mmCIF file of C-alpha atoms in Angstrom:
data_model
loop_
_atom_site.group_PDB
_atom_site.id
_atom_site.type_symbol
_atom_site.label_atom_id
_atom_site.label_comp_id
_atom_site.label_asym_id
_atom_site.label_seq_id
_atom_site.Cartn_x
_atom_site.Cartn_y
_atom_site.Cartn_z
ATOM 1 C CA MET X 1297 -8.480 -10.687 25.415
ATOM 2 C CA GLU X 1298 -6.634 -9.289 22.441
ATOM 3 C CA ARG X 1299 -2.877 -8.985 21.996
ATOM 4 C CA LEU X 1300 -1.369 -5.722 23.161
ATOM 5 C CA GLN X 1301 -0.382 -3.463 20.327
ATOM 6 C CA GLY X 1302 3.149 -2.083 20.129
ATOM 7 C CA GLU X 1303 5.620 -2.383 22.996
ATOM 8 C CA VAL X 1304 4.424 -4.508 25.885
ATOM 9 C CA ASN X 1305 5.014 -2.766 29.186
ATOM 10 C CA ARG X 1306 3.738 -2.821 32.751
ATOM 11 C CA GLU X 1307 1.328 0.064 32.267
ATOM 12 C CA LYS X 1308 -0.344 -1.464 29.192
ATOM 13 C CA ALA X 1309 -0.541 -4.916 30.729
ATOM 14 C CA ALA X 1310 -2.121 -3.602 33.951
ATOM 15 C CA ALA X 1311 -4.637 -1.555 31.981
ATOM 16 C CA ALA X 1312 -5.590 -4.521 29.789
ATOM 17 C CA THR X 1313 -6.073 -6.701 32.877
ATOM 18 C CA ALA X 1314 -8.194 -4.044 34.536
ATOM 19 C CA GLU X 1315 -10.375 -3.813 31.442
ATOM 20 C CA TRP X 1316 -10.849 -7.589 31.418
ATOM 21 C CA ALA X 1317 -11.496 -7.846 35.163
ATOM 22 C CA SER X 1318 -15.045 -7.726 36.579
ATOM 23 C CA ASP X 1319 -13.678 -5.624 39.392
ATOM 24 C CA PRO X 1320 -10.599 -3.584 38.327
ATOM 25 C CA ALA X 1321 -9.698 -3.106 42.030
ATOM 26 C CA THR X 1322 -8.713 -6.780 42.208
ATOM 27 C CA VAL X 1323 -5.825 -6.390 39.707
ATOM 28 C CA ALA X 1324 -2.438 -7.242 41.149
ATOM 29 C CA GLU X 1325 0.902 -7.924 39.439
ATOM 30 C CA ILE X 1326 2.472 -11.322 40.044
ATOM 31 C CA TYR X 1327 6.226 -10.824 40.055
ATOM 32 C CA HIS X 1328 8.591 -13.459 38.747
ATOM 33 C CA ALA X 1329 12.154 -12.196 38.628
ATOM 34 C CA GLY X 1330 13.417 -14.482 35.852
ATOM 35 C CA PHE X 1331 10.373 -14.129 33.619
ATOM 36 C CA ASN X 1332 10.230 -10.367 34.073
ATOM 37 C CA ALA X 1333 13.942 -9.973 33.241
ATOM 38 C CA ASP X 1334 13.925 -12.137 30.068
ATOM 39 C CA GLU X 1335 13.499 -9.524 27.328
ATOM 40 C CA GLN X 1336 13.192 -12.120 24.561
ATOM 41 C CA ASP X 1337 10.968 -14.863 25.956
ATOM 42 C CA GLY X 1338 9.683 -13.378 29.204
ATOM 43 C CA GLY X 1339 7.015 -10.877 30.097
ATOM 44 C CA LEU X 1340 4.616 -9.774 32.801
ATOM 45 C CA ALA X 1341 1.822 -11.464 34.727
ATOM 46 C CA PHE X 1342 -1.256 -10.083 36.507
ATOM 47 C CA ALA X 1343 -4.089 -11.639 38.487
ATOM 48 C CA CYS X 1344 -7.626 -10.386 38.967
ATOM 49 C CA ASP X 1345 -11.026 -11.710 39.961
ATOM 50 C CA ARG X 1346 -11.438 -13.331 36.516
ATOM 51 C CA GLY X 1347 -8.135 -15.178 36.427
ATOM 52 C CA LEU X 1348 -4.416 -15.076 35.721
ATOM 53 C CA VAL X 1349 -3.198 -13.159 32.668
ATOM 54 C CA ILE X 1350 0.320 -13.483 31.221
ATOM 55 C CA PHE X 1351 1.690 -11.046 28.674
ATOM 56 C CA ALA X 1352 4.791 -11.957 26.727
ATOM 57 C CA PHE X 1353 7.137 -9.172 25.599
ATOM 58 C CA ASP X 1354 6.843 -10.561 22.078
ATOM 59 C CA GLY X 1355 3.140 -9.874 22.074
ATOM 60 C CA GLY X 1356 1.689 -13.230 23.061
ATOM 61 C CA THR X 1357 -1.037 -13.396 25.712
ATOM 62 C CA SER X 1358 -2.447 -16.176 27.876
ATOM 63 C CA TRP X 1359 -5.288 -16.147 30.373
ATOM 64 C CA SER X 1360 -6.568 -18.907 32.618
ATOM 65 C CA ILE X 1361 -8.327 -19.589 35.875
ATOM 66 C CA ASP X 1362 -6.280 -18.162 38.759
ATOM 67 C CA PRO X 1363 -4.717 -21.160 40.519
ATOM 68 C CA GLY X 1364 -4.374 -19.073 43.692
ATOM 69 C CA GLY X 1365 -1.262 -18.803 45.836
ATOM 70 C CA TYR X 1366 2.098 -17.599 44.681
ATOM 71 C CA ARG X 1367 3.629 -21.066 44.159
ATOM 72 C CA GLN X 1368 0.773 -22.169 41.863
ATOM 73 C CA ARG X 1369 0.831 -18.889 39.964
ATOM 74 C CA ALA X 1370 4.621 -19.121 39.542
ATOM 75 C CA GLN X 1371 4.217 -22.632 38.136
ATOM 76 C CA GLY X 1372 1.764 -21.294 35.562
ATOM 77 C CA ILE X 1373 4.093 -18.464 34.627
ATOM 78 C CA GLU X 1374 7.050 -20.833 34.272
ATOM 79 C CA ALA X 1375 5.043 -23.235 32.079
ATOM 80 C CA PHE X 1376 4.142 -20.322 29.796
ATOM 81 C CA TRP X 1377 7.784 -19.180 29.854
ATOM 82 C CA ARG X 1378 9.045 -22.641 28.723
ATOM 83 C CA GLU X 1379 6.475 -22.726 25.941
ATOM 84 C CA ASN X 1380 7.490 -19.248 24.755
ATOM 85 C CA GLN X 1381 11.162 -20.214 24.773
ATOM 86 C CA HIS X 1382 10.256 -23.179 22.593
ATOM 87 C CA ARG X 1383 8.165 -21.056 20.230
ATOM 88 C CA ASN X 1384 10.952 -18.496 19.927
ATOM 89 C CA ARG X 1385 13.776 -20.979 19.397
ATOM 90 C CA SER X 1386 16.020 -20.498 16.352
ATOM 91 C CA ILE X 1387 15.644 -22.965 13.510
ATOM 92 C CA ALA X 1388 17.394 -23.039 10.158
ATOM 93 C CA LEU X 1389 16.448 -24.315 6.739
ATOM 94 C CA ASP X 1390 18.666 -27.343 7.353
ATOM 95 C CA ASP X 1391 16.347 -28.267 10.259
ATOM 96 C CA LEU X 1392 13.367 -28.591 7.897
ATOM 97 C CA ASN X 1393 12.233 -31.448 5.733
ATOM 98 C CA GLU X 1394 11.763 -30.984 1.980
ATOM 99 C CA TRP X 1395 8.065 -30.175 2.376
ATOM 100 C CA HIS X 1396 8.708 -27.271 4.714
ATOM 101 C CA ARG X 1397 11.621 -25.968 2.623
ATOM 102 C CA ALA X 1398 9.405 -25.948 -0.442
ATOM 103 C CA ALA X 1399 6.703 -24.082 1.500
ATOM 104 C CA VAL X 1400 9.198 -21.489 2.700
ATOM 105 C CA ALA X 1401 10.605 -21.031 -0.800
ATOM 106 C CA THR X 1402 7.106 -20.546 -2.222
ATOM 107 C CA LEU X 1403 6.197 -17.980 0.407
ATOM 108 C CA VAL X 1404 9.426 -15.980 0.032
ATOM 109 C CA ALA X 1405 9.099 -15.997 -3.797
ATOM 110 C CA GLY X 1406 5.488 -14.692 -3.563
ATOM 111 C CA LEU X 1407 4.137 -17.597 -5.593
ATOM 112 C CA ASP X 1408 0.625 -19.047 -5.436
ATOM 113 C CA SER X 1409 1.633 -22.714 -5.431
ATOM 114 C CA VAL X 1410 4.599 -24.964 -4.684
ATOM 115 C CA GLY X 1411 4.096 -26.255 -8.198
ATOM 116 C CA GLN X 1412 5.345 -22.888 -9.509
ATOM 117 C CA LEU X 1413 8.760 -23.378 -8.014
ATOM 118 C CA PRO X 1414 11.629 -24.503 -10.302
ATOM 119 C CA GLU X 1415 12.030 -28.289 -10.213
ATOM 120 C CA LEU X 1416 15.344 -28.039 -8.340
ATOM 121 C CA ALA X 1417 13.619 -26.085 -5.568
ATOM 122 C CA ARG X 1418 11.080 -28.862 -5.002
ATOM 123 C CA VAL X 1419 13.162 -31.999 -5.131
ATOM 124 C CA GLY X 1420 11.451 -34.743 -3.166
ATOM 125 C CA ILE X 1421 7.978 -33.191 -3.479
ATOM 126 C CA THR X 1422 5.822 -36.009 -4.823
ATOM 127 C CA ASN X 1423 2.375 -34.471 -4.204
ATOM 128 C CA ILE X 1424 1.866 -30.808 -5.089
ATOM 129 C CA ALA X 1425 -1.570 -30.726 -3.495
ATOM 130 C CA ARG X 1426 -0.112 -31.895 -0.186
ATOM 131 C CA ALA X 1427 2.772 -29.417 -0.497
ATOM 132 C CA ASP X 1428 0.253 -26.623 -1.152
ATOM 133 C CA TYR X 1429 -1.667 -27.552 1.977
ATOM 134 C CA ILE X 1430 1.467 -27.100 4.060
ATOM 135 C CA TYR X 1431 2.238 -23.855 2.236
ATOM 136 C CA VAL X 1432 -1.182 -22.370 2.941
ATOM 137 C CA CYS X 1433 -0.880 -23.266 6.636
ATOM 138 C CA LEU X 1434 2.534 -21.657 6.824
ATOM 139 C CA ARG X 1435 1.374 -18.534 4.986
ATOM 140 C CA ARG X 1436 -1.489 -18.077 7.446
ATOM 141 C CA HIS X 1437 0.927 -17.957 10.385
ATOM 142 C CA ALA X 1438 3.947 -16.117 8.995
ATOM 143 C CA ARG X 1439 3.904 -12.397 9.739
ATOM 144 C CA SER X 1440 5.559 -11.573 6.424
ATOM 145 C CA GLN X 1441 6.833 -13.245 3.287
ATOM 146 C CA THR X 1442 10.417 -13.403 4.512
ATOM 147 C CA GLN X 1443 12.528 -16.478 5.307
ATOM 148 C CA GLU X 1444 13.077 -15.177 8.831
ATOM 149 C CA ASP X 1445 9.347 -14.890 9.601
ATOM 150 C CA SER X 1446 8.661 -18.211 7.862
ATOM 151 C CA LEU X 1447 11.129 -19.970 10.159
ATOM 152 C CA ARG X 1448 9.661 -18.174 13.194
ATOM 153 C CA ALA X 1449 6.175 -19.337 12.211
ATOM 154 C CA LEU X 1450 7.361 -22.918 11.936
ATOM 155 C CA ALA X 1451 9.146 -22.726 15.279
ATOM 156 C CA ALA X 1452 6.014 -21.375 16.904
ATOM 157 C CA ASN X 1453 3.700 -24.019 15.442
ATOM 158 C CA ASP X 1454 4.766 -27.573 16.124
ATOM 159 C CA TRP X 1455 1.712 -28.951 14.331
ATOM 160 C CA ILE X 1456 3.030 -27.509 11.043
ATOM 161 C CA MET X 1457 6.559 -28.698 11.793
ATOM 162 C CA GLU X 1458 5.187 -32.226 12.206
ATOM 163 C CA MET X 1459 3.709 -32.291 8.686
ATOM 164 C CA ASP X 1460 5.247 -34.370 5.939
ATOM 165 C CA GLY X 1461 4.073 -35.902 2.692
ATOM 166 C CA ASP X 1462 1.110 -37.722 4.217
ATOM 167 C CA GLY X 1463 -2.079 -35.921 5.166
ATOM 168 C CA ASP X 1464 -4.652 -33.421 3.974
ATOM 169 C CA THR X 1465 -4.299 -31.843 0.580
ATOM 170 C CA ALA X 1466 -5.244 -28.504 -1.015
ATOM 171 C CA HIS X 1467 -7.700 -28.131 -3.842
ATOM 172 C CA PRO X 1468 -8.023 -25.436 -6.515
ATOM 173 C CA CYS X 1469 -10.152 -22.490 -5.376
ATOM 174 C CA PRO X 1470 -13.409 -22.728 -7.328
ATOM 175 C CA ILE X 1471 -13.166 -18.967 -8.014
ATOM 176 C CA CYS X 1472 -9.557 -18.265 -8.994
ATOM 177 C CA GLY X 1473 -7.740 -21.622 -8.994
ATOM 178 C CA ARG X 1474 -5.290 -20.749 -6.199
ATOM 179 C CA PRO X 1475 -4.701 -23.452 -3.561
ATOM 180 C CA ALA X 1476 -7.492 -23.631 -0.969
ATOM 181 C CA ILE X 1477 -7.767 -25.909 2.038
ATOM 182 C CA GLY X 1478 -10.645 -27.387 3.943
ATOM 183 C CA ARG X 1479 -14.049 -28.685 2.918
ATOM 184 C CA ALA X 1480 -17.327 -27.700 4.560
ATOM 185 C CA TRP X 1481 -20.336 -29.925 4.175
ATOM 186 C CA GLN X 1482 -20.689 -30.590 0.441
ATOM 187 C CA TYR X 1483 -18.959 -27.333 -0.555
ATOM 188 C CA ASN X 1484 -15.499 -26.782 -2.064
ATOM 189 C CA THR X 1485 -14.175 -23.894 -0.029
ATOM 190 C CA ILE X 1486 -12.541 -20.837 -1.579
ATOM 191 C CA CYS X 1487 -8.978 -19.621 -1.028
ATOM 192 C CA ASP X 1488 -7.818 -17.046 1.492
ATOM 193 C CA GLU X 1489 -7.523 -14.320 -1.147
ATOM 194 C CA CYS X 1490 -11.116 -14.731 -2.351
ATOM 195 C CA TYR X 1491 -12.470 -15.023 1.227
ATOM 196 C CA SER X 1492 -12.282 -11.237 1.610
ATOM 197 C CA LYS X 1493 -14.465 -10.574 -1.451
ATOM 198 C CA PRO X 1494 -18.017 -11.820 -0.876
ATOM 199 C CA VAL X 1495 -20.870 -9.358 -1.504
ATOM 200 C CA CYS X 1496 -24.587 -9.758 -0.804
ATOM 201 C CA ARG X 1497 -27.366 -9.513 -3.399
ATOM 202 C CA GLU X 1498 -27.325 -5.718 -3.000
ATOM 203 C CA GLY X 1499 -23.577 -5.498 -3.673
ATOM 204 C CA HIS X 1500 -22.439 -4.759 -0.102
ATOM 205 C CA ARG X 1501 -19.295 -6.496 1.207
ATOM 206 C CA VAL X 1502 -20.331 -8.970 3.852
ATOM 207 C CA ASP X 1503 -18.642 -11.108 6.454
ATOM 208 C CA GLY X 1504 -20.046 -13.957 8.521
ATOM 209 C CA TYR X 1505 -19.554 -14.884 12.153
ATOM 210 C CA ASN X 1506 -20.817 -17.223 14.846
ATOM 211 C CA THR X 1507 -23.474 -15.750 17.051
ATOM 212 C CA SER X 1508 -22.304 -17.571 20.196
ATOM 213 C CA LEU X 1509 -19.667 -19.964 21.519
ATOM 214 C CA GLY X 1510 -22.095 -22.763 20.714
ATOM 215 C CA GLY X 1511 -22.334 -21.781 17.052
ATOM 216 C CA GLY X 1512 -25.034 -20.139 15.045
ATOM 217 C CA PHE X 1513 -24.489 -17.986 11.937
ATOM 218 C CA GLU X 1514 -25.123 -14.361 11.041
ATOM 219 C CA ALA X 1515 -23.743 -12.091 8.329
ATOM 220 C CA ALA X 1516 -23.125 -8.382 8.462
ATOM 221 C CA HIS X 1517 -22.408 -5.576 5.977
ATOM 222 C CA LEU X 1518 -18.876 -4.340 6.387
ATOM 223 C CA ASP X 1519 -19.698 -0.756 5.464
ATOM 224 C CA ASP X 1520 -22.199 -0.007 8.218
ATOM 225 C CA LYS X 1521 -21.923 -3.169 10.421
ATOM 226 C CA SER X 1522 -25.656 -3.825 10.012
ATOM 227 C CA VAL X 1523 -26.920 -7.428 9.913
ATOM 228 C CA CYS X 1524 -27.445 -8.666 6.362
ATOM 229 C CA ASP X 1525 -30.808 -10.432 6.574
ATOM 230 C CA GLN X 1526 -30.458 -11.857 3.052
ATOM 231 C CA VAL X 1527 -27.113 -13.680 3.585
ATOM 232 C CA THR X 1528 -28.117 -14.689 7.114
ATOM 233 C CA ARG X 1529 -31.283 -16.226 5.703
ATOM 234 C CA ASP X 1530 -30.132 -18.004 2.556
ATOM 235 C CA GLY X 1531 -26.291 -17.813 2.589
ATOM 236 C CA ALA X 1532 -26.071 -16.635 -1.047
ATOM 237 C CA VAL X 1533 -23.051 -14.401 -1.738
ATOM 238 C CA TRP X 1534 -21.156 -13.452 -4.878
ATOM 239 C CA ILE X 1535 -17.439 -13.265 -5.620
ATOM 240 C CA ASP X 1536 -16.416 -11.752 -8.906
ATOM 241 C CA GLY X 1537 -19.896 -12.439 -10.183
ATOM 242 C CA VAL X 1538 -19.882 -16.113 -9.191
ATOM 243 C CA GLU X 1539 -22.598 -17.234 -6.751
ATOM 244 C CA CYS X 1540 -21.211 -18.941 -3.620
ATOM 245 C CA HIS X 1541 -22.612 -20.066 -0.291
ATOM 246 C CA MET X 1542 -21.614 -18.618 3.096
ATOM 247 C CA GLY X 1543 -22.558 -20.464 6.266
ATOM 248 C CA GLU X 1544 -21.535 -22.072 9.524
ATOM 249 C CA ALA X 1545 -18.807 -24.701 9.319
ATOM 250 C CA LYS X 1546 -19.243 -28.134 10.951
ATOM 251 C CA PHE X 1547 -17.255 -27.366 14.070
ATOM 252 C CA GLY X 1548 -17.780 -23.615 14.333
ATOM 253 C CA GLY X 1549 -16.392 -20.826 12.231
ATOM 254 C CA VAL X 1550 -17.673 -19.651 8.869
ATOM 255 C CA PHE X 1551 -16.986 -20.991 5.351
ATOM 256 C CA VAL X 1552 -17.548 -19.753 1.862
ATOM 257 C CA GLY X 1553 -17.680 -22.288 -0.914
ATOM 258 C CA ILE X 1554 -19.313 -23.616 -4.045
ATOM 259 C CA ALA X 1555 -21.154 -26.932 -4.283
ATOM 260 C CA PRO X 1556 -19.588 -29.171 -6.950
ATOM 261 C CA ALA X 1557 -21.571 -29.722 -10.079
ATOM 262 C CA PRO X 1558 -23.582 -32.966 -9.992
ATOM 263 C CA GLU X 1559 -21.954 -35.760 -11.912
#
């Protein structure tokens, strides 16, 4: 189920639940006075034959097996409510470590790498590749390049807040040199900016996807949504004239990368 677009209200939430339900006639709102009245962290909840759906006023959505009974449903709503209050808590720059502050500064300045910050803005940063890894993670989750949205993204993602100087590092994108993260099989993956550029042998923009929850890979042309047999078969794509490989990542998802030159 996708996030509701625009203002979240009872009519939209009920319609979305009915669309998700196997039998729309089973849709019923589950009232929770405190959750419904909390305009910042609260929202609306509905049950149907497929499960319990909770819509936050801030746009978040959760769905699960319906626990049945008002008490159990209320417990599920309250657990979601507590999590949303935590995600929406206010944090300040002073609450961050030097790695997060450098990532925020890089995002707000519109830079490609923490290494491009003035030295005084990255005091304590001893590993630029590690700092860039944190920066890329933050950029993927911030809604805009503002300090406010950067702090919101950190508050909403504890796994980023827990990062420090130890851990995975970024590597230069093999196409443009910007920081890229992740490695798939033997390939050096490309950066987020280049990920939107692959074309097939015929020059059509292509994107890859898993064919089922269990995995599988297929590529499609973005112009007419038709399956691209060539990329599905051999994985060869081109970005700015450079041949790359598109395929299924180890644990699901799709990657685009370049195999390193043999030593």
